[in-house]
Amino acid sequence: MKLTTPSHQPRRTAFAAAIPLLVVLGGVLAVQTRFNGELGRNLDDGFLAAALIFSVGFVLASLGLLTSRNARQGLKRVYGEVRAGRLPWWALLGGAVGSVFVLGQGLVASLLGTAIFSIAAIAGQTLGGLLVDRLGIGTGGKRPMNRGRILGSFLALAAVAWSVSSDIGGDFPTAALVLPIVGGLCLGWQQAVNGRVRLAAESALTATVLNFFCGSVVTILVAAVHIAAVGRFPALPGQWWLYAGGMTAVLFIAATSVLVRRTGVLLLGIGTTAGQLLVSLLLDTVFPQSGRAVGWTTVAGTLLAVVAVVVVSLSGNNGTSVVGPRGRAAR
């Protein structure tokens, strides 16, 4: 008879507890998407909207940094790890790479439509999760591409496609699909390296500050070039809640930098996808846009996404190998 050792039990308990948190974080991301979309629509400038989102997040995270001694010391620890070669310098660029997804929303989402943009982005994120986990870029070490994880990935993709199937139709520029797919791939990489920075810093807040600093630099530069090219600076809307996307982004980045260590990038992406669908379903039911009713395919796709989370979580090799702060596997 196989017995569960005490050393394994805490890790399995922590992993099981992380799954519902992933769904909640997915809901936070759905709310964030609604806020960010409204900000971009009011500005009529997706470049500036992305810069404002990252800037608000950076300011909020920096205020937290000022009140946390451990987070400030985390900056020194990260510097020491990079200087010693134990943490690669490119791990600090999570926010810069992740900004591709936010910029993609402003550039091609209106051309493709929200449904097809979401399918392409989540396809990229799911494939990126498989690749990042297989290569062991994140803190959880290498995770095998077994049948359960592959099946869960296909179920997640099918869930998204099914939930938006009633919205697909009409002609759209096929080449524009490249940007959301690449953006989804970038999200998986961002979550993986942010987890490594958090582990080196011993502070999720430190990792969050560095993420938003890099993202702010990239998006502000891109927005500045765009504004100079068009010769117009849009008037900023006065409604405070339009900037709330940056607030929710701080929560999402900080939490995922911690959870990715236990779940891996693939399950992190699938779990948050399930949360996105569940909360999006609630938002579209309670606060419908353009008078559109929720279809049965959306409900069915949401349930299938939850099944995908269960399949991946039961596939094994999740959260059992953790990379320590000095690059060694912790047992």
Tab-separated table of C-alpha atoms in Angstrom:
chain	number	residue	atom	x	y	z
A	1	MET	CA	0.000	0.000	0.000
A	2	LYS	CA	1.344	3.410	-0.999
A	3	LEU	CA	1.466	5.908	1.813
A	4	THR	CA	1.480	9.699	1.475
A	5	THR	CA	4.491	11.121	3.295
A	6	PRO	CA	4.045	14.151	5.548
A	7	SER	CA	6.452	16.164	3.379
A	8	HIS	CA	4.240	15.678	0.326
A	9	GLN	CA	0.935	16.390	2.032
A	10	PRO	CA	1.468	20.163	2.628
A	11	ARG	CA	2.428	20.663	-1.020
A	12	ARG	CA	-0.667	18.793	-2.241
A	13	THR	CA	-2.870	20.765	0.150
A	14	ALA	CA	-1.396	24.064	-1.051
A	15	PHE	CA	-1.884	23.002	-4.667
A	16	ALA	CA	-5.538	22.078	-4.088
A	17	ALA	CA	-6.155	25.395	-2.333
A	18	ALA	CA	-4.658	27.288	-5.272
A	19	ILE	CA	-7.231	26.020	-7.790
A	20	PRO	CA	-10.244	28.045	-6.542
A	21	LEU	CA	-7.962	31.061	-6.206
A	22	LEU	CA	-7.109	30.726	-9.900
A	23	VAL	CA	-10.795	30.901	-10.770
A	24	VAL	CA	-11.221	34.021	-8.599
A	25	LEU	CA	-8.222	35.641	-10.277
A	26	GLY	CA	-9.727	34.852	-13.654
A	27	GLY	CA	-12.809	36.741	-12.512
A	28	VAL	CA	-10.606	39.681	-11.550
A	29	LEU	CA	-9.100	39.570	-15.043
A	30	ALA	CA	-12.586	39.619	-16.600
A	31	VAL	CA	-13.501	42.730	-14.598
A	32	GLN	CA	-10.168	44.287	-15.555
A	33	THR	CA	-10.863	43.623	-19.228
A	34	ARG	CA	-14.216	45.381	-18.956
A	35	PHE	CA	-12.589	48.444	-17.342
A	36	ASN	CA	-9.704	48.545	-19.829
A	37	GLY	CA	-12.039	48.193	-22.787
A	38	GLU	CA	-14.133	51.116	-21.590
A	39	LEU	CA	-11.014	53.246	-21.076
A	40	GLY	CA	-9.774	52.512	-24.590
A	41	ARG	CA	-13.209	53.274	-26.046
A	42	ASN	CA	-13.438	56.616	-24.220
A	43	LEU	CA	-9.913	57.613	-25.257
A	44	ASP	CA	-10.215	56.225	-28.786
A	45	ASP	CA	-6.529	55.382	-28.387
A	46	GLY	CA	-5.456	51.868	-27.408
A	47	PHE	CA	-1.791	52.872	-27.113
A	48	LEU	CA	-2.466	55.561	-24.516
A	49	ALA	CA	-4.929	53.310	-22.680
A	50	ALA	CA	-2.224	50.649	-22.260
A	51	ALA	CA	0.252	53.258	-20.992
A	52	LEU	CA	-2.262	54.589	-18.457
A	53	ILE	CA	-3.116	51.085	-17.233
A	54	PHE	CA	0.533	50.225	-16.593
A	55	SER	CA	1.261	53.642	-15.090
A	56	VAL	CA	-1.597	53.400	-12.602
A	57	GLY	CA	-0.431	49.916	-11.645
A	58	PHE	CA	3.160	51.095	-11.193
A	59	VAL	CA	2.147	54.017	-8.960
A	60	LEU	CA	-0.015	51.797	-6.755
A	61	ALA	CA	2.644	49.091	-6.479
A	62	SER	CA	5.300	51.715	-5.693
A	63	LEU	CA	3.176	53.103	-2.858
A	64	GLY	CA	3.076	49.612	-1.429
A	65	LEU	CA	6.848	49.377	-1.834
A	66	LEU	CA	7.303	52.498	0.313
A	67	THR	CA	5.385	50.900	3.180
A	68	SER	CA	7.035	47.463	3.021
A	69	ARG	CA	10.583	47.026	4.248
A	70	ASN	CA	10.684	43.440	3.016
A	71	ALA	CA	9.698	44.543	-0.507
A	72	ARG	CA	12.441	47.180	-0.542
A	73	GLN	CA	14.964	44.607	0.620
A	74	GLY	CA	13.613	42.381	-2.130
A	75	LEU	CA	15.003	44.809	-4.706
A	76	LYS	CA	18.459	44.331	-3.194
A	77	ARG	CA	18.026	40.567	-3.191
A	78	VAL	CA	17.009	40.573	-6.861
A	79	TYR	CA	20.013	42.745	-7.746
A	80	GLY	CA	22.309	40.351	-5.893
A	81	GLU	CA	20.807	37.302	-7.602
A	82	VAL	CA	21.177	38.864	-11.053
A	83	ARG	CA	24.717	40.013	-10.348
A	84	ALA	CA	25.677	36.537	-9.122
A	85	GLY	CA	24.162	34.983	-12.236
A	86	ARG	CA	21.600	32.932	-10.312
A	87	LEU	CA	18.692	34.921	-11.762
A	88	PRO	CA	18.931	35.698	-15.512
A	89	TRP	CA	18.516	39.384	-16.371
A	90	TRP	CA	15.774	38.601	-18.883
A	91	ALA	CA	13.573	37.340	-16.037
A	92	LEU	CA	13.091	41.011	-15.084
A	93	LEU	CA	11.358	41.775	-18.397
A	94	GLY	CA	8.028	40.116	-17.596
A	95	GLY	CA	6.069	43.371	-17.748
A	96	ALA	CA	7.726	44.451	-20.986
A	97	VAL	CA	6.850	41.172	-22.697
A	98	GLY	CA	3.362	41.057	-21.170
A	99	SER	CA	2.604	44.525	-22.538
A	100	VAL	CA	2.335	42.957	-26.009
A	101	PHE	CA	-1.033	41.502	-25.008
A	102	VAL	CA	-2.409	44.829	-23.728
A	103	LEU	CA	-1.187	46.663	-26.819
A	104	GLY	CA	-2.714	43.959	-29.012
A	105	GLN	CA	-6.121	44.636	-27.495
A	106	GLY	CA	-5.970	48.225	-28.660
A	107	LEU	CA	-4.574	47.444	-32.095
A	108	VAL	CA	-6.594	44.536	-33.494
A	109	ALA	CA	-9.432	43.640	-31.103
A	110	SER	CA	-11.807	45.992	-32.937
A	111	LEU	CA	-10.835	44.446	-36.277
A	112	LEU	CA	-11.293	40.839	-35.195
A	113	GLY	CA	-14.082	41.293	-32.693
A	114	THR	CA	-13.854	40.366	-29.021
A	115	ALA	CA	-14.828	36.721	-29.551
A	116	ILE	CA	-12.194	35.834	-32.150
A	117	PHE	CA	-9.539	37.940	-30.386
A	118	SER	CA	-10.191	35.982	-27.169
A	119	ILE	CA	-9.983	32.613	-28.940
A	120	ALA	CA	-6.652	33.533	-30.531
A	121	ALA	CA	-5.205	34.952	-27.305
A	122	ILE	CA	-6.217	32.005	-25.125
A	123	ALA	CA	-4.943	29.607	-27.793
A	124	GLY	CA	-1.589	31.364	-27.581
A	125	GLN	CA	-1.639	31.349	-23.776
A	126	THR	CA	-2.469	27.639	-23.619
A	127	LEU	CA	0.222	26.676	-26.105
A	128	GLY	CA	2.646	28.998	-24.308
A	129	GLY	CA	1.800	27.316	-21.002
A	130	LEU	CA	2.609	23.893	-22.416
A	131	LEU	CA	5.923	25.141	-23.827
A	132	VAL	CA	7.007	27.131	-20.767
A	133	ASP	CA	6.190	24.266	-18.414
A	134	ARG	CA	7.963	21.756	-20.661
A	135	LEU	CA	11.125	23.904	-20.806
A	136	GLY	CA	11.042	24.596	-17.073
A	137	ILE	CA	11.308	28.387	-17.422
A	138	GLY	CA	9.132	28.980	-14.360
A	139	THR	CA	9.780	28.142	-10.698
A	140	GLY	CA	8.046	24.774	-10.749
A	141	GLY	CA	10.706	23.017	-12.802
A	142	LYS	CA	9.981	20.973	-15.925
A	143	ARG	CA	6.476	19.539	-16.152
A	144	PRO	CA	5.808	16.709	-18.619
A	145	MET	CA	3.521	17.158	-21.604
A	146	ASN	CA	1.453	14.103	-20.645
A	147	ARG	CA	-1.923	13.085	-22.042
A	148	GLY	CA	-3.905	14.651	-19.212
A	149	ARG	CA	-2.322	18.082	-19.674
A	150	ILE	CA	-2.725	17.940	-23.451
A	151	LEU	CA	-6.372	16.838	-23.095
A	152	GLY	CA	-7.020	19.648	-20.608
A	153	SER	CA	-5.524	22.161	-23.038
A	154	PHE	CA	-7.772	21.000	-25.858
A	155	LEU	CA	-10.794	21.140	-23.544
A	156	ALA	CA	-9.908	24.707	-22.553
A	157	LEU	CA	-9.644	25.744	-26.201
A	158	ALA	CA	-12.910	23.973	-26.997
A	159	ALA	CA	-14.596	25.720	-24.059
A	160	VAL	CA	-13.621	29.170	-25.324
A	161	ALA	CA	-14.575	28.335	-28.916
A	162	TRP	CA	-17.912	26.880	-27.810
A	163	SER	CA	-18.773	29.795	-25.542
A	164	VAL	CA	-18.300	32.344	-28.336
A	165	SER	CA	-19.423	30.197	-31.293
A	166	SER	CA	-22.628	32.153	-31.720
A	167	ASP	CA	-20.609	35.366	-32.198
A	168	ILE	CA	-18.279	34.101	-34.902
A	169	GLY	CA	-19.100	35.088	-38.422
A	170	GLY	CA	-18.285	37.524	-41.189
A	171	ASP	CA	-15.019	38.423	-42.856
A	172	PHE	CA	-12.003	39.498	-40.860
A	173	PRO	CA	-8.276	40.069	-41.601
A	174	THR	CA	-6.640	36.697	-40.995
A	175	ALA	CA	-3.158	38.215	-40.604
A	176	ALA	CA	-4.378	40.172	-37.588
A	177	LEU	CA	-4.739	36.905	-35.659
A	178	VAL	CA	-0.955	36.814	-35.244
A	179	LEU	CA	-0.900	39.605	-32.633
A	180	PRO	CA	-3.346	38.118	-30.081
A	181	ILE	CA	-1.743	34.678	-30.463
A	182	VAL	CA	1.693	36.176	-29.776
A	183	GLY	CA	0.184	38.221	-26.943
A	184	GLY	CA	-1.188	35.051	-25.354
A	185	LEU	CA	2.209	33.376	-25.630
A	186	CYS	CA	3.742	36.423	-23.941
A	187	LEU	CA	1.314	36.180	-21.011
A	188	GLY	CA	2.495	32.658	-20.224
A	189	TRP	CA	6.144	33.730	-20.323
A	190	GLN	CA	5.377	36.786	-18.175
A	191	GLN	CA	3.742	34.694	-15.454
A	192	ALA	CA	6.634	32.236	-15.433
A	193	VAL	CA	9.432	34.801	-15.061
A	194	ASN	CA	7.473	36.903	-12.561
A	195	GLY	CA	7.309	33.793	-10.401
A	196	ARG	CA	11.092	33.487	-10.544
A	197	VAL	CA	11.565	37.131	-9.599
A	198	ARG	CA	9.156	36.759	-6.681
A	199	LEU	CA	11.095	33.763	-5.415
A	200	ALA	CA	14.435	35.575	-5.680
A	201	ALA	CA	13.028	38.702	-4.021
A	202	GLU	CA	11.093	36.743	-1.382
A	203	SER	CA	8.336	39.295	-2.006
A	204	ALA	CA	5.401	39.293	-4.427
A	205	LEU	CA	5.242	43.093	-4.136
A	206	THR	CA	8.816	43.451	-5.381
A	207	ALA	CA	8.043	41.299	-8.413
A	208	THR	CA	4.889	43.343	-9.061
A	209	VAL	CA	6.755	46.661	-8.940
A	210	LEU	CA	9.401	45.428	-11.380
A	211	ASN	CA	6.702	44.053	-13.689
A	212	PHE	CA	4.824	47.347	-13.866
A	213	PHE	CA	8.020	49.392	-14.169
A	214	CYS	CA	9.097	47.499	-17.284
A	215	GLY	CA	5.597	47.512	-18.737
A	216	SER	CA	5.203	51.244	-18.087
A	217	VAL	CA	8.483	52.082	-19.820
A	218	VAL	CA	7.539	50.114	-22.948
A	219	THR	CA	3.923	51.304	-23.230
A	220	ILE	CA	4.740	54.958	-22.474
A	221	LEU	CA	7.417	54.990	-25.173
A	222	VAL	CA	5.077	53.354	-27.685
A	223	ALA	CA	2.227	55.730	-26.779
A	224	ALA	CA	4.548	58.754	-27.072
A	225	VAL	CA	5.665	57.715	-30.551
A	226	HIS	CA	2.058	57.160	-31.605
A	227	ILE	CA	0.858	60.514	-30.225
A	228	ALA	CA	3.739	62.288	-31.955
A	229	ALA	CA	2.850	60.560	-35.222
A	230	VAL	CA	-0.861	61.447	-35.111
A	231	GLY	CA	-0.262	64.882	-33.611
A	232	ARG	CA	-3.070	64.602	-31.074
A	233	PHE	CA	-3.271	63.930	-27.337
A	234	PRO	CA	-6.726	62.619	-26.408
A	235	ALA	CA	-8.651	64.236	-23.573
A	236	LEU	CA	-8.563	62.065	-20.462
A	237	PRO	CA	-11.980	60.923	-19.202
A	238	GLY	CA	-13.010	62.152	-15.773
A	239	GLN	CA	-14.638	58.957	-14.472
A	240	TRP	CA	-12.227	57.482	-11.900
A	241	TRP	CA	-13.474	53.931	-12.345
A	242	LEU	CA	-12.199	53.826	-15.925
A	243	TYR	CA	-8.675	53.631	-14.483
A	244	ALA	CA	-9.551	50.755	-12.155
A	245	GLY	CA	-8.034	48.281	-14.617
A	246	GLY	CA	-4.601	49.252	-13.302
A	247	MET	CA	-5.745	48.546	-9.745
A	248	THR	CA	-7.024	45.070	-10.534
A	249	ALA	CA	-3.888	44.379	-12.594
A	250	VAL	CA	-1.734	44.887	-9.473
A	251	LEU	CA	-3.748	42.256	-7.628
A	252	PHE	CA	-3.614	39.843	-10.577
A	253	ILE	CA	0.154	40.145	-11.169
A	254	ALA	CA	1.041	39.862	-7.474
A	255	ALA	CA	-1.163	36.818	-6.924
A	256	THR	CA	-0.121	34.945	-10.071
A	257	SER	CA	3.577	35.495	-9.279
A	258	VAL	CA	2.952	33.499	-6.084
A	259	LEU	CA	0.562	30.845	-7.420
A	260	VAL	CA	2.544	29.958	-10.551
A	261	ARG	CA	5.116	28.264	-8.298
A	262	ARG	CA	2.537	25.689	-7.206
A	263	THR	CA	0.398	25.320	-10.315
A	264	GLY	CA	2.704	25.756	-13.292
A	265	VAL	CA	1.972	28.091	-16.184
A	266	LEU	CA	-0.446	25.777	-18.014
A	267	LEU	CA	-2.854	25.210	-15.119
A	268	LEU	CA	-2.542	28.875	-14.140
A	269	GLY	CA	-3.740	29.877	-17.598
A	270	ILE	CA	-6.555	27.311	-17.734
A	271	GLY	CA	-7.756	28.108	-14.218
A	272	THR	CA	-7.908	31.830	-14.851
A	273	THR	CA	-9.638	31.137	-18.179
A	274	ALA	CA	-12.386	29.297	-16.289
A	275	GLY	CA	-12.740	32.273	-13.951
A	276	GLN	CA	-12.873	34.672	-16.874
A	277	LEU	CA	-15.711	32.716	-18.435
A	278	LEU	CA	-17.665	32.396	-15.194
A	279	VAL	CA	-17.464	36.106	-14.315
A	280	SER	CA	-17.935	37.195	-17.924
A	281	LEU	CA	-21.116	35.122	-17.952
A	282	LEU	CA	-22.268	36.887	-14.772
A	283	LEU	CA	-21.377	40.343	-16.128
A	284	ASP	CA	-23.133	39.711	-19.441
A	285	THR	CA	-26.214	38.451	-17.609
A	286	VAL	CA	-26.471	41.221	-14.995
A	287	PHE	CA	-24.913	44.072	-17.001
A	288	PRO	CA	-25.476	43.152	-20.683
A	289	GLN	CA	-23.795	45.191	-23.406
A	290	SER	CA	-25.640	46.244	-26.550
A	291	GLY	CA	-28.739	44.391	-25.355
A	292	ARG	CA	-27.285	40.956	-26.187
A	293	ALA	CA	-28.690	37.986	-24.281
A	294	VAL	CA	-26.481	35.184	-22.982
A	295	GLY	CA	-26.756	32.097	-25.209
A	296	TRP	CA	-26.726	28.451	-24.156
A	297	THR	CA	-23.360	27.955	-25.868
A	298	THR	CA	-21.788	30.428	-23.463
A	299	VAL	CA	-23.140	28.514	-20.467
A	300	ALA	CA	-22.000	25.170	-21.915
A	301	GLY	CA	-18.542	26.531	-22.736
A	302	THR	CA	-18.163	27.852	-19.193
A	303	LEU	CA	-18.929	24.431	-17.710
A	304	LEU	CA	-16.485	22.763	-20.110
A	305	ALA	CA	-13.739	25.174	-19.011
A	306	VAL	CA	-14.262	24.109	-15.403
A	307	VAL	CA	-13.924	20.459	-16.511
A	308	ALA	CA	-10.626	21.380	-18.207
A	309	VAL	CA	-9.260	22.707	-14.909
A	310	VAL	CA	-10.152	19.438	-13.176
A	311	VAL	CA	-8.526	17.336	-15.930
A	312	VAL	CA	-5.228	19.233	-15.783
A	313	SER	CA	-5.175	19.310	-11.981
A	314	LEU	CA	-5.548	15.498	-11.886
A	315	SER	CA	-2.906	14.869	-14.559
A	316	GLY	CA	-0.056	14.762	-12.037
A	317	ASN	CA	3.284	16.589	-11.710
A	318	ASN	CA	1.690	19.833	-10.634
A	319	GLY	CA	3.473	21.741	-7.954
A	320	THR	CA	5.671	18.880	-6.773
A	321	SER	CA	9.040	20.240	-7.846
A	322	VAL	CA	9.893	23.747	-6.822
A	323	VAL	CA	12.982	25.716	-7.754
A	324	GLY	CA	14.599	27.315	-4.745
A	325	PRO	CA	15.879	30.921	-4.612
A	326	ARG	CA	19.379	29.767	-5.514
A	327	GLY	CA	18.208	27.800	-8.549
A	328	ARG	CA	18.164	24.381	-6.811
A	329	ALA	CA	15.138	22.113	-6.751
A	330	ALA	CA	13.481	22.209	-3.369
A	331	ARG	CA	12.000	18.953	-2.132
